PDB file of C-alpha atoms in Angstrom:
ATOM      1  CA  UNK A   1       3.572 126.266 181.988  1.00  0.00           C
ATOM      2  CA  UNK A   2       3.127 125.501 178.301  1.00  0.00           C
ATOM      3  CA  UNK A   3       5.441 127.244 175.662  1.00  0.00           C
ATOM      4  CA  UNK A   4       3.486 127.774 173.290  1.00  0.00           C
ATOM      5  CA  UNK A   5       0.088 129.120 174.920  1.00  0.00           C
ATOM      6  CA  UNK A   6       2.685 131.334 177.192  1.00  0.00           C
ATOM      7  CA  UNK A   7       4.260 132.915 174.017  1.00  0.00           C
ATOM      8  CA  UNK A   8       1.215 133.234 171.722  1.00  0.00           C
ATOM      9  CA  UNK A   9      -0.979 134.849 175.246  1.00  0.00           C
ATOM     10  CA  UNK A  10       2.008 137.193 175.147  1.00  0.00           C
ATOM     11  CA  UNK A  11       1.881 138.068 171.557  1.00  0.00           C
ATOM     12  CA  UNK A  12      -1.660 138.330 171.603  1.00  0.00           C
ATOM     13  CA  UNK A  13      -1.854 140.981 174.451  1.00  0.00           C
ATOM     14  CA  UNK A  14       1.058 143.232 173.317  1.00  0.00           C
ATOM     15  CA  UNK A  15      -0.290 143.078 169.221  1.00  0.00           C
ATOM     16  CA  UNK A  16      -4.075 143.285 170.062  1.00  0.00           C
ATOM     17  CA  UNK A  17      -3.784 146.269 172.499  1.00  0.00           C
ATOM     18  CA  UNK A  18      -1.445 147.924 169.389  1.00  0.00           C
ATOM     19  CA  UNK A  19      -4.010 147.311 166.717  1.00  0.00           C
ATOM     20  CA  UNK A  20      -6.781 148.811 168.766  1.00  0.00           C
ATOM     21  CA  UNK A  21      -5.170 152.008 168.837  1.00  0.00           C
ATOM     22  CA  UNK A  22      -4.329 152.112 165.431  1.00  0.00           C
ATOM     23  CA  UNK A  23      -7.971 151.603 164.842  1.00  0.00           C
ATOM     24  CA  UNK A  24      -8.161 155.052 167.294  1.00  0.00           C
ATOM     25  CA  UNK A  25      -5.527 156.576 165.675  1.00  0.00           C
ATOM     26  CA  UNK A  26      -6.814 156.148 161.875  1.00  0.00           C
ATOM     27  CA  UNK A  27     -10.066 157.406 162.770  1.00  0.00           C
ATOM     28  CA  UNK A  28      -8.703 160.255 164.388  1.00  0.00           C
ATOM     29  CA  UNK A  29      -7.198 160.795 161.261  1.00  0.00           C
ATOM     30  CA  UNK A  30     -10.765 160.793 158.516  1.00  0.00           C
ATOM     31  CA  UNK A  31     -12.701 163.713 157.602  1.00  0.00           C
ATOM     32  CA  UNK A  32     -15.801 164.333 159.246  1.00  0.00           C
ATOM     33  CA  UNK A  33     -17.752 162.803 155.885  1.00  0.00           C
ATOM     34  CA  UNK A  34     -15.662 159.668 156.056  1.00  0.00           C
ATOM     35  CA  UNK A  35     -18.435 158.133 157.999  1.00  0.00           C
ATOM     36  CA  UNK A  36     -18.165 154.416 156.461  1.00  0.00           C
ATOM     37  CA  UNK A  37     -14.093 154.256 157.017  1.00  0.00           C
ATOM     38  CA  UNK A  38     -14.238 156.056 160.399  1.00  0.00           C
ATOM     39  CA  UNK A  39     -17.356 153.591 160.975  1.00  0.00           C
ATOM     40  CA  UNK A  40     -14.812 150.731 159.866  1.00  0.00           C
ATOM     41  CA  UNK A  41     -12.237 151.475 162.035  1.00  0.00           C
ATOM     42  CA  UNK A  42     -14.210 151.729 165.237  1.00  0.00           C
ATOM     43  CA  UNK A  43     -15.316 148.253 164.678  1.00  0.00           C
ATOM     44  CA  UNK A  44     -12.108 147.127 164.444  1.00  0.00           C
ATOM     45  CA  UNK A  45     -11.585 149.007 167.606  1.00  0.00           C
ATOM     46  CA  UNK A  46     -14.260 146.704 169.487  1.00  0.00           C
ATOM     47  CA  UNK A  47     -13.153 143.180 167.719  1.00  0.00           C
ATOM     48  CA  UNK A  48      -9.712 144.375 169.146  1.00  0.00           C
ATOM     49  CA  UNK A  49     -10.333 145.646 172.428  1.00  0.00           C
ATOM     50  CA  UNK A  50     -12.207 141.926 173.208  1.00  0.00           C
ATOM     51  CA  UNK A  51      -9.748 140.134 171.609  1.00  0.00           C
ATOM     52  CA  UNK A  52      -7.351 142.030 174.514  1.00  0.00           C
ATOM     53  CA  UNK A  53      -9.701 141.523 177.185  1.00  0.00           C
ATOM     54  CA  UNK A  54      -9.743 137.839 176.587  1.00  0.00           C
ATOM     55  CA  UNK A  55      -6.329 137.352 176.043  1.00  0.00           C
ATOM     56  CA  UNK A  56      -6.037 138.289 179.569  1.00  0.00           C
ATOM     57  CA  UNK A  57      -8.331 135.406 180.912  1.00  0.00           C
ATOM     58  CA  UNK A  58      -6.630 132.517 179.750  1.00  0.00           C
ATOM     59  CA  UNK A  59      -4.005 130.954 181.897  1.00  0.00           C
ATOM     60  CA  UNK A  60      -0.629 129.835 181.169  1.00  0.00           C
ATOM     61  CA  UNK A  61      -1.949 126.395 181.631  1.00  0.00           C
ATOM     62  CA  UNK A  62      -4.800 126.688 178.891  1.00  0.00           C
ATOM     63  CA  UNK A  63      -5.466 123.623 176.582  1.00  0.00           C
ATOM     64  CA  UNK A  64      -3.044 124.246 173.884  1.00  0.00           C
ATOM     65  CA  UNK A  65      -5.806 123.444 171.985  1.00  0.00           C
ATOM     66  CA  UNK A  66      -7.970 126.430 172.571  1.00  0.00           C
ATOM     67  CA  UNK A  67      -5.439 128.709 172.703  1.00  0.00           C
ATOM     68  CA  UNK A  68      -4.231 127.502 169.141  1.00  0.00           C
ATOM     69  CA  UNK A  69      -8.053 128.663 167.922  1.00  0.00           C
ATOM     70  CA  UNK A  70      -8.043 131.030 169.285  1.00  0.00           C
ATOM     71  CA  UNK A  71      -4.660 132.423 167.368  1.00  0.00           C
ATOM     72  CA  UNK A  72      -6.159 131.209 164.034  1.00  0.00           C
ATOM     73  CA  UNK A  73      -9.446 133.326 165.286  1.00  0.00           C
ATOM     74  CA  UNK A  74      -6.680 136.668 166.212  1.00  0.00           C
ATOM     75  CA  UNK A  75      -4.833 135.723 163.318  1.00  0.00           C
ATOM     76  CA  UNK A  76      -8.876 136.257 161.084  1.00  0.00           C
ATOM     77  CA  UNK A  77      -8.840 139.862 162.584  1.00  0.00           C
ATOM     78  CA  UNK A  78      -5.238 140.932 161.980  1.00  0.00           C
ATOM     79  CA  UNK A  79      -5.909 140.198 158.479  1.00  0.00           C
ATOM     80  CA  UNK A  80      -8.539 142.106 157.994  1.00  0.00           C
ATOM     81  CA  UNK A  81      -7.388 145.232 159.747  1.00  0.00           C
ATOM     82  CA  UNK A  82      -4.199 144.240 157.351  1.00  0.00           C
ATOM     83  CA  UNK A  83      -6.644 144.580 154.574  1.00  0.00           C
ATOM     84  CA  UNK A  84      -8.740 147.644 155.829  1.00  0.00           C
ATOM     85  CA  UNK A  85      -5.209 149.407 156.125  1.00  0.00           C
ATOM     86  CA  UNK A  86      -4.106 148.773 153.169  1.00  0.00           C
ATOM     87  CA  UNK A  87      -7.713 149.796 151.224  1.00  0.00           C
ATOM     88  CA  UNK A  88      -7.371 153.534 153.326  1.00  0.00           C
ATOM     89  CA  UNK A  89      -3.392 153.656 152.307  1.00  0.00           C
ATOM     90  CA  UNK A  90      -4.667 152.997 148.844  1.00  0.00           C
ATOM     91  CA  UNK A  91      -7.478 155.695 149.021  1.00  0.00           C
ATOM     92  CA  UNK A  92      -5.074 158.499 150.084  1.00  0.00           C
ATOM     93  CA  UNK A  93      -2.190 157.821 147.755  1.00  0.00           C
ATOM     94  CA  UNK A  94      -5.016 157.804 144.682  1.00  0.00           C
ATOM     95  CA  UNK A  95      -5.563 161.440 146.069  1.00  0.00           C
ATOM     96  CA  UNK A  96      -9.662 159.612 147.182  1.00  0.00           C
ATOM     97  CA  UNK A  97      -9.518 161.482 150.705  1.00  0.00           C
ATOM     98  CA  UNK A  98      -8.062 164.982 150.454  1.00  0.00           C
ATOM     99  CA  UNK A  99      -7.991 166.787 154.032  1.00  0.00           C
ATOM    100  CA  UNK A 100      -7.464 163.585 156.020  1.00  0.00           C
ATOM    101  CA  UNK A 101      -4.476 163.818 158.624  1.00  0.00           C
ATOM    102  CA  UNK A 102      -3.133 160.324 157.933  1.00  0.00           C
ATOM    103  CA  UNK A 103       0.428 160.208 156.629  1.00  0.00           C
ATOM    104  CA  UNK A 104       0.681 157.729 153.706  1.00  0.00           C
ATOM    105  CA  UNK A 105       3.803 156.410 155.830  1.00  0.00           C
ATOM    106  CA  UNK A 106       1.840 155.993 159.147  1.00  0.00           C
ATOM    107  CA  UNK A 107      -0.458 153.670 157.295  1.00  0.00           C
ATOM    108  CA  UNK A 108       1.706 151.909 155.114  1.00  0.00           C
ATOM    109  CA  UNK A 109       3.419 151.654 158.732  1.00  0.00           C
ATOM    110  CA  UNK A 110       0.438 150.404 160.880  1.00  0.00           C
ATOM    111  CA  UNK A 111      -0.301 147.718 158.014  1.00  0.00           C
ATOM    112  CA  UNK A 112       3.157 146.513 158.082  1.00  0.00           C
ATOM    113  CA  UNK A 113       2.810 145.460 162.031  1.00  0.00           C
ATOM    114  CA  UNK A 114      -0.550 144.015 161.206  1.00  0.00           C
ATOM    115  CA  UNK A 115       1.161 141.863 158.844  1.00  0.00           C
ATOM    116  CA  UNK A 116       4.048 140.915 161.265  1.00  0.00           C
ATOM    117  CA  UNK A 117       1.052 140.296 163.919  1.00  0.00           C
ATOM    118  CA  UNK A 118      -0.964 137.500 161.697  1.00  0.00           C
ATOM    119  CA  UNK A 119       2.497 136.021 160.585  1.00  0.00           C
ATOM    120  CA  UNK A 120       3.840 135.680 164.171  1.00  0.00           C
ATOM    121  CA  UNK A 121       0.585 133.823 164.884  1.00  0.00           C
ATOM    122  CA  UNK A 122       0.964 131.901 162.203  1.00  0.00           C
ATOM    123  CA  UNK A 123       4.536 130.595 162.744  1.00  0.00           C
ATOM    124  CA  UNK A 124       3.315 129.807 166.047  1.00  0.00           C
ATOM    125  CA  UNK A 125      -0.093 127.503 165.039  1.00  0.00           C
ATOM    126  CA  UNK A 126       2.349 125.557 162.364  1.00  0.00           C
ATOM    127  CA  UNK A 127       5.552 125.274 165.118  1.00  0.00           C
ATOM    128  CA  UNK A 128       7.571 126.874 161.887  1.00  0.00           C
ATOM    129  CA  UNK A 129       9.583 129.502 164.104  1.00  0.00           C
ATOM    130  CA  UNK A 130      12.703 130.800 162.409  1.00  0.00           C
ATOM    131  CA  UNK A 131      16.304 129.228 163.605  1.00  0.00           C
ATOM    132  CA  UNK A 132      17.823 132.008 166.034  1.00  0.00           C
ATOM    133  CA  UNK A 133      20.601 133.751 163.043  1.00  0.00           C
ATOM    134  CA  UNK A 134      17.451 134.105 160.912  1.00  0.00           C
ATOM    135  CA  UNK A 135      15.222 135.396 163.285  1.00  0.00           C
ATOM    136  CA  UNK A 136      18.106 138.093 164.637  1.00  0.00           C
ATOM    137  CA  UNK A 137      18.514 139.352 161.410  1.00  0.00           C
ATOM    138  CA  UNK A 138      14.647 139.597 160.369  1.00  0.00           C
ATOM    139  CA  UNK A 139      13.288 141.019 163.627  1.00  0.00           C
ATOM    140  CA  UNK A 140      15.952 143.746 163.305  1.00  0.00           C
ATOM    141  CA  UNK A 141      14.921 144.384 159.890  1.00  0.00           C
ATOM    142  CA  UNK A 142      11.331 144.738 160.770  1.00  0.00           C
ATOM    143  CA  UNK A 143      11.841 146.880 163.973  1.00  0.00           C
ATOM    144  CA  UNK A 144      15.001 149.017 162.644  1.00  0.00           C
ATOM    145  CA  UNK A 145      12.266 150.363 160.476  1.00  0.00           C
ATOM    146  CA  UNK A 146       9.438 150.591 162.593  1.00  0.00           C
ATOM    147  CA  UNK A 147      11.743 152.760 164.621  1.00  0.00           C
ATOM    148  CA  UNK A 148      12.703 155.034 162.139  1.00  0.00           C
ATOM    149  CA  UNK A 149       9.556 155.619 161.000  1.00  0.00           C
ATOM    150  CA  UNK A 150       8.689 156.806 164.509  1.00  0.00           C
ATOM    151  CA  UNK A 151      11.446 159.512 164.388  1.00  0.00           C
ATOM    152  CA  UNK A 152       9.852 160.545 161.476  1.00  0.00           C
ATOM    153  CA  UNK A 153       6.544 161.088 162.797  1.00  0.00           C
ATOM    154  CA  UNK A 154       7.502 162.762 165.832  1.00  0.00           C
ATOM    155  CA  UNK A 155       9.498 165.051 163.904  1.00  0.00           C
ATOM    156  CA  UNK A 156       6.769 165.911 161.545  1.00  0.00           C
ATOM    157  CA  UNK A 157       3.873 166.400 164.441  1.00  0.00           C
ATOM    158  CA  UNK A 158       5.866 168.037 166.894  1.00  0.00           C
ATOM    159  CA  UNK A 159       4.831 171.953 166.475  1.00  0.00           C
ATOM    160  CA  UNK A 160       7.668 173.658 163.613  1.00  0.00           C
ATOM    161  CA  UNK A 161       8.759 176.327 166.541  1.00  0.00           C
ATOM    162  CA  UNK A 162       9.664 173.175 168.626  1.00  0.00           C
ATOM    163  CA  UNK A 163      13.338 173.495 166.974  1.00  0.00           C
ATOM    164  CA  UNK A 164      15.956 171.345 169.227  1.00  0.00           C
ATOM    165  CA  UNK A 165      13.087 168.718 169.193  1.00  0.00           C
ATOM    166  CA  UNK A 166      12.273 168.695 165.860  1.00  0.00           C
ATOM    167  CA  UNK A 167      15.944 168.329 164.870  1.00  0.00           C
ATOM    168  CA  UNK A 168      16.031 165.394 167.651  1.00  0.00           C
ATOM    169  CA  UNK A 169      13.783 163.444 166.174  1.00  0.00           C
ATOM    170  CA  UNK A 170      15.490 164.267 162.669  1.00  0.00           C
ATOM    171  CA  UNK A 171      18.752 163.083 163.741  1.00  0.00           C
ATOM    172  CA  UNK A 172      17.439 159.700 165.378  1.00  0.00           C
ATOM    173  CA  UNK A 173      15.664 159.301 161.836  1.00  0.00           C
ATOM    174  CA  UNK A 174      18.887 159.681 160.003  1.00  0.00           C
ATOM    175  CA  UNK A 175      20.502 156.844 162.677  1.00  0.00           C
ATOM    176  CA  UNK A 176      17.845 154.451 162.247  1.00  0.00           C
ATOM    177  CA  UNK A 177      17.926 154.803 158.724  1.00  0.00           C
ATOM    178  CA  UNK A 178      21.547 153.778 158.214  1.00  0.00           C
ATOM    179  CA  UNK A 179      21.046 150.886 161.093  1.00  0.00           C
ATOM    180  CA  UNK A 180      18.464 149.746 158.734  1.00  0.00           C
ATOM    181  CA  UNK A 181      20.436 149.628 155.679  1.00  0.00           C
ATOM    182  CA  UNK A 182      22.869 147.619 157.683  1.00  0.00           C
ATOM    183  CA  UNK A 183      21.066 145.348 158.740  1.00  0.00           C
ATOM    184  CA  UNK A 184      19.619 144.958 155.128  1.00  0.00           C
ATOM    185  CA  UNK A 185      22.969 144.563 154.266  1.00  0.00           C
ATOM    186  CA  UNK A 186      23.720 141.421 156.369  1.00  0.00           C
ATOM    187  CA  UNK A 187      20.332 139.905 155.744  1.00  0.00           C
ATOM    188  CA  UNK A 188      21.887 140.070 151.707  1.00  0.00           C
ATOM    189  CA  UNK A 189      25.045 138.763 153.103  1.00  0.00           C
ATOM    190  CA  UNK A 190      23.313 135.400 154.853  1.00  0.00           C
ATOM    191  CA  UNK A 191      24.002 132.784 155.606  1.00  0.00           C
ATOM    192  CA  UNK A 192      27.861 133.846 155.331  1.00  0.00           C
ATOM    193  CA  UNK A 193      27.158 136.656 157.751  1.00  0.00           C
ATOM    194  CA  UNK A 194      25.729 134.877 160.460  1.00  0.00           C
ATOM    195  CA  UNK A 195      28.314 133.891 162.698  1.00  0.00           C
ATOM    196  CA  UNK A 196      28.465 135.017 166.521  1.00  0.00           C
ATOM    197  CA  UNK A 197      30.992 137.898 166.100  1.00  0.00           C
ATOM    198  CA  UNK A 198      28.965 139.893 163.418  1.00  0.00           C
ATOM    199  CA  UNK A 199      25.947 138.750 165.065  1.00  0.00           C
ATOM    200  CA  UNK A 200      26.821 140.261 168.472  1.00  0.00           C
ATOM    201  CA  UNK A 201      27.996 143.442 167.585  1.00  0.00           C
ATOM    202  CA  UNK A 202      25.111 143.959 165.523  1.00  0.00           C
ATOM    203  CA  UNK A 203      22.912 143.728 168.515  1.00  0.00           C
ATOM    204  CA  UNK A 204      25.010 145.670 170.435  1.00  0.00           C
ATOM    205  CA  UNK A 205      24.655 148.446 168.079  1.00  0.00           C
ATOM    206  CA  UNK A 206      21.383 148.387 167.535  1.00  0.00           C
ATOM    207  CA  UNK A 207      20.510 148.132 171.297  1.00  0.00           C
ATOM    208  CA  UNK A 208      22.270 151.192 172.052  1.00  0.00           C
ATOM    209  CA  UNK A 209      20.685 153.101 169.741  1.00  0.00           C
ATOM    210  CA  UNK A 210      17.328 151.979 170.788  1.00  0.00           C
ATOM    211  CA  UNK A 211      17.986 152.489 174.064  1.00  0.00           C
ATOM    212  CA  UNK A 212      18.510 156.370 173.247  1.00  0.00           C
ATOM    213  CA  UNK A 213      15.438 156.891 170.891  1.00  0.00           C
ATOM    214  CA  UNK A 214      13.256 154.976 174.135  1.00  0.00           C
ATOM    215  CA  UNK A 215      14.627 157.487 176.211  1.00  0.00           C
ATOM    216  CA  UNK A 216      13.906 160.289 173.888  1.00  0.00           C
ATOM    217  CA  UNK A 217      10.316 159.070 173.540  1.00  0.00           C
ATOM    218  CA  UNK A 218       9.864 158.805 177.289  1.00  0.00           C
ATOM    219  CA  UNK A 219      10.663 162.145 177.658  1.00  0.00           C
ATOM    220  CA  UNK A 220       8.767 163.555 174.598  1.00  0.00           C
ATOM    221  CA  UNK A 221       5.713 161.489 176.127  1.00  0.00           C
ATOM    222  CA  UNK A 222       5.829 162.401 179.468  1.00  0.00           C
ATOM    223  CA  UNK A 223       6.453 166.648 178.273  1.00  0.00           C
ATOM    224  CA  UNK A 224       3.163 165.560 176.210  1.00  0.00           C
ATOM    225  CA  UNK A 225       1.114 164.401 179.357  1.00  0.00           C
ATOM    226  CA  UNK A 226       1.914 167.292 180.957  1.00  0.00           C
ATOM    227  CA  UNK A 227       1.560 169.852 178.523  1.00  0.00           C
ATOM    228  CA  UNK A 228       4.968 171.308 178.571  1.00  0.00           C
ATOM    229  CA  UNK A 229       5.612 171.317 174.805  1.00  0.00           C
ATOM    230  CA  UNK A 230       3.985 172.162 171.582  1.00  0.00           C
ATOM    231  CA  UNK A 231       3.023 169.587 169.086  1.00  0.00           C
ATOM    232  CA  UNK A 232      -0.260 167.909 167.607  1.00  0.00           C
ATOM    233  CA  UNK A 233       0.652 164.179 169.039  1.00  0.00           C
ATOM    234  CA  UNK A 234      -1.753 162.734 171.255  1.00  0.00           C
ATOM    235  CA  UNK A 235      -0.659 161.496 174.084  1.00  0.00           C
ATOM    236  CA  UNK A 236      -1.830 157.776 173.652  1.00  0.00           C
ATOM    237  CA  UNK A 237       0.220 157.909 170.305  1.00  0.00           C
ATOM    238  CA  UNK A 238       3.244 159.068 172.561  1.00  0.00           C
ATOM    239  CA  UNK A 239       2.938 156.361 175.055  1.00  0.00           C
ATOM    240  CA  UNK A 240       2.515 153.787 172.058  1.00  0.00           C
ATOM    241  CA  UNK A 241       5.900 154.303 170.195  1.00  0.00           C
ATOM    242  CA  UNK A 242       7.338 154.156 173.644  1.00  0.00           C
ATOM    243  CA  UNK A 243       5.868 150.731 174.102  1.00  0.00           C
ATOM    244  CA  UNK A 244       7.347 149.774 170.831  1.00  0.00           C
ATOM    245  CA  UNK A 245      10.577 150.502 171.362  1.00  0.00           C
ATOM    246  CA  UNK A 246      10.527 149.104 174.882  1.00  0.00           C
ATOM    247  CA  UNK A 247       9.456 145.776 172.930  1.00  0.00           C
ATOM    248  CA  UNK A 248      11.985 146.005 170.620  1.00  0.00           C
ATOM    249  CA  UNK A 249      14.839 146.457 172.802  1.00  0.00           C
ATOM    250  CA  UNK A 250      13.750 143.122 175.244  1.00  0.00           C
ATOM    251  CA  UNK A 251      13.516 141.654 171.883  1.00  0.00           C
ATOM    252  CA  UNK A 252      17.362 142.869 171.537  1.00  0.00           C
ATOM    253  CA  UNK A 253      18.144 141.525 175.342  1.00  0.00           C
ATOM    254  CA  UNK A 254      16.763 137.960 174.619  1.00  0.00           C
ATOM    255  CA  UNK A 255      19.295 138.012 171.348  1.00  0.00           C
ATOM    256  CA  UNK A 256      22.047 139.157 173.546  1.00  0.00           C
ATOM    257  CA  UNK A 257      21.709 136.702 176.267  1.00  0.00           C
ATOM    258  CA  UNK A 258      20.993 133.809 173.276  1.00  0.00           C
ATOM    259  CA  UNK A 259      24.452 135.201 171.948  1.00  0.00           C
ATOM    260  CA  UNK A 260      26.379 135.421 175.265  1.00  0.00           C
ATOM    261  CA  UNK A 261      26.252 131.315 175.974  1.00  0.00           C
ATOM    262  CA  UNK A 262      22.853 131.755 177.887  1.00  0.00           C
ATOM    263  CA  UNK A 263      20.592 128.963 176.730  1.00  0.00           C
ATOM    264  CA  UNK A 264      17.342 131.019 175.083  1.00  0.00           C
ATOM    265  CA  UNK A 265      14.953 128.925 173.049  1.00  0.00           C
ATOM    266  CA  UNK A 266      13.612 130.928 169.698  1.00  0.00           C
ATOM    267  CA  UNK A 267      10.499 130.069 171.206  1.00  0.00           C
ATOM    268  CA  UNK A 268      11.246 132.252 174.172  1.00  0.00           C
ATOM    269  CA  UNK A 269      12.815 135.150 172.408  1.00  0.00           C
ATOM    270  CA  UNK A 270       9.793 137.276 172.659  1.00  0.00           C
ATOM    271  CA  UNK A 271       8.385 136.230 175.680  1.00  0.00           C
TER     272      UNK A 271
END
């Protein structure tokens, strides 16, 4: 199996499926006269959903060569969605689109893993992978605040009479907020900060705290699915932040394991 069509395949399928549902999720989002935008965004839909489906038919022992077009190809469409999200985020903030649902955040948000997506398969294509302190630190950074975002979302669409829920989410926003300024902290800090000691418990941390805001979102998703509490989320964007957060915390085992004494290539981290 080749290491480098095995790790950009698995990229590709957990990115492109997430950027097709933010292409659901924005559209959701536009007024019912935002025909050219809502137009947009279900085309990105389609150059995402068969970017997904053919993800899935190449093997692990692809030419390295195709698979490494077909990342430059992936890496075409996540910067135009980049672009396309950050044109909309651009509209609301200039007041352009008064009534939509969006939440400046949410698309500031979804632009920021766009960005992550076509940089990821860019490291990949030019073998330029961060050394393993660097990339602890930076994938931390990233997903720290992809996960407090969530919180924040989930607070703010859950229903207002959903009270221990809404203060839930509140509470796991105020966590991930200071784990982010930590980790902020020791990214300021480098390289002096990254030996194995700090390293370690920083994962540890983190992980645990991830672990509980997973759990939380498992439960808020599956009460979603079957109806059992009040809140304008739909159900797909439920199940999505769960599949984030179940990312980030194999990202966290991989660093672990890496940290522990068991051999894990930077290569492999994500895989």
């Amino acid at each position: 199996m080749n290491e480098f069509v095995a790790r950009s395949l698995d990229e590709i399928r957990f990115w492109s499926r997430i950027m097709k549902e933010h292409s659901l999720f924005l559209g959701l989002g536009f007024r019912a006269e935002d025909t050219q935008l809502k137009n947009e965004a279900n085309q990105f839909y389609a150059v995402f959903e068969d970017i997904e489906r053919r993800a899935y038919e190449f093997q692990p022992d692809t030419d390295p060569h195709i698979i490494q077009a077909f990342n430059t190809e992936v890496r075409v469409a996540a910067t135009n969605i980049w672009a396309f999200k950050r044109k909309v985020l651009g509209l609301i903030l200039q007041c352009k689109l008064p009534g939509q649902t969006n939440f400046p955040l949410l698309v500031d948000h979804v632009s920021r893993e766009a960005n992550y997506f076509r940089n990821r398969l860019e490291e990949l294509n030019s073998g330029t992978l961060e050394p393993l302190p660097d990339a602890i630190i930076d994938e931390n950074v990233f997903f720290l605040k992809i996960m407090a975002d969530h919180a924040k979302f989930i607070s703010h669409l859950l229903d207002p009479s959903e009270r221990k829920l809404v203060d839930q989410a509140r509470e796991f926003s105020n966590d991930f907020d200071k784990l982010v300024f930590q980790a902020v902290d020791l990214s300021h800090m480098r390289p002096q900060s990254q030996t194995v000691p700090l390293l370690s418990q920083f994962v540890d941390e983190n992980r645990v705290s991830v672990k509980s805001l997973r759990d939380f979102k498992k439960t808020a998703r599956d009460l979603i699915e079957e109806c059992r509490i009040k809140s304008i989320i739909h159900p797909l964007l439920a199940d999505h932040v769960f599949r984030e957060a179940e990312r980030f915390l194999f990202i966290l085992d991989m660093f672990d394991q890496s940290l522990s004494g068991v051999k894990v290539n930077k290569r492999e981290i994500l895989f």
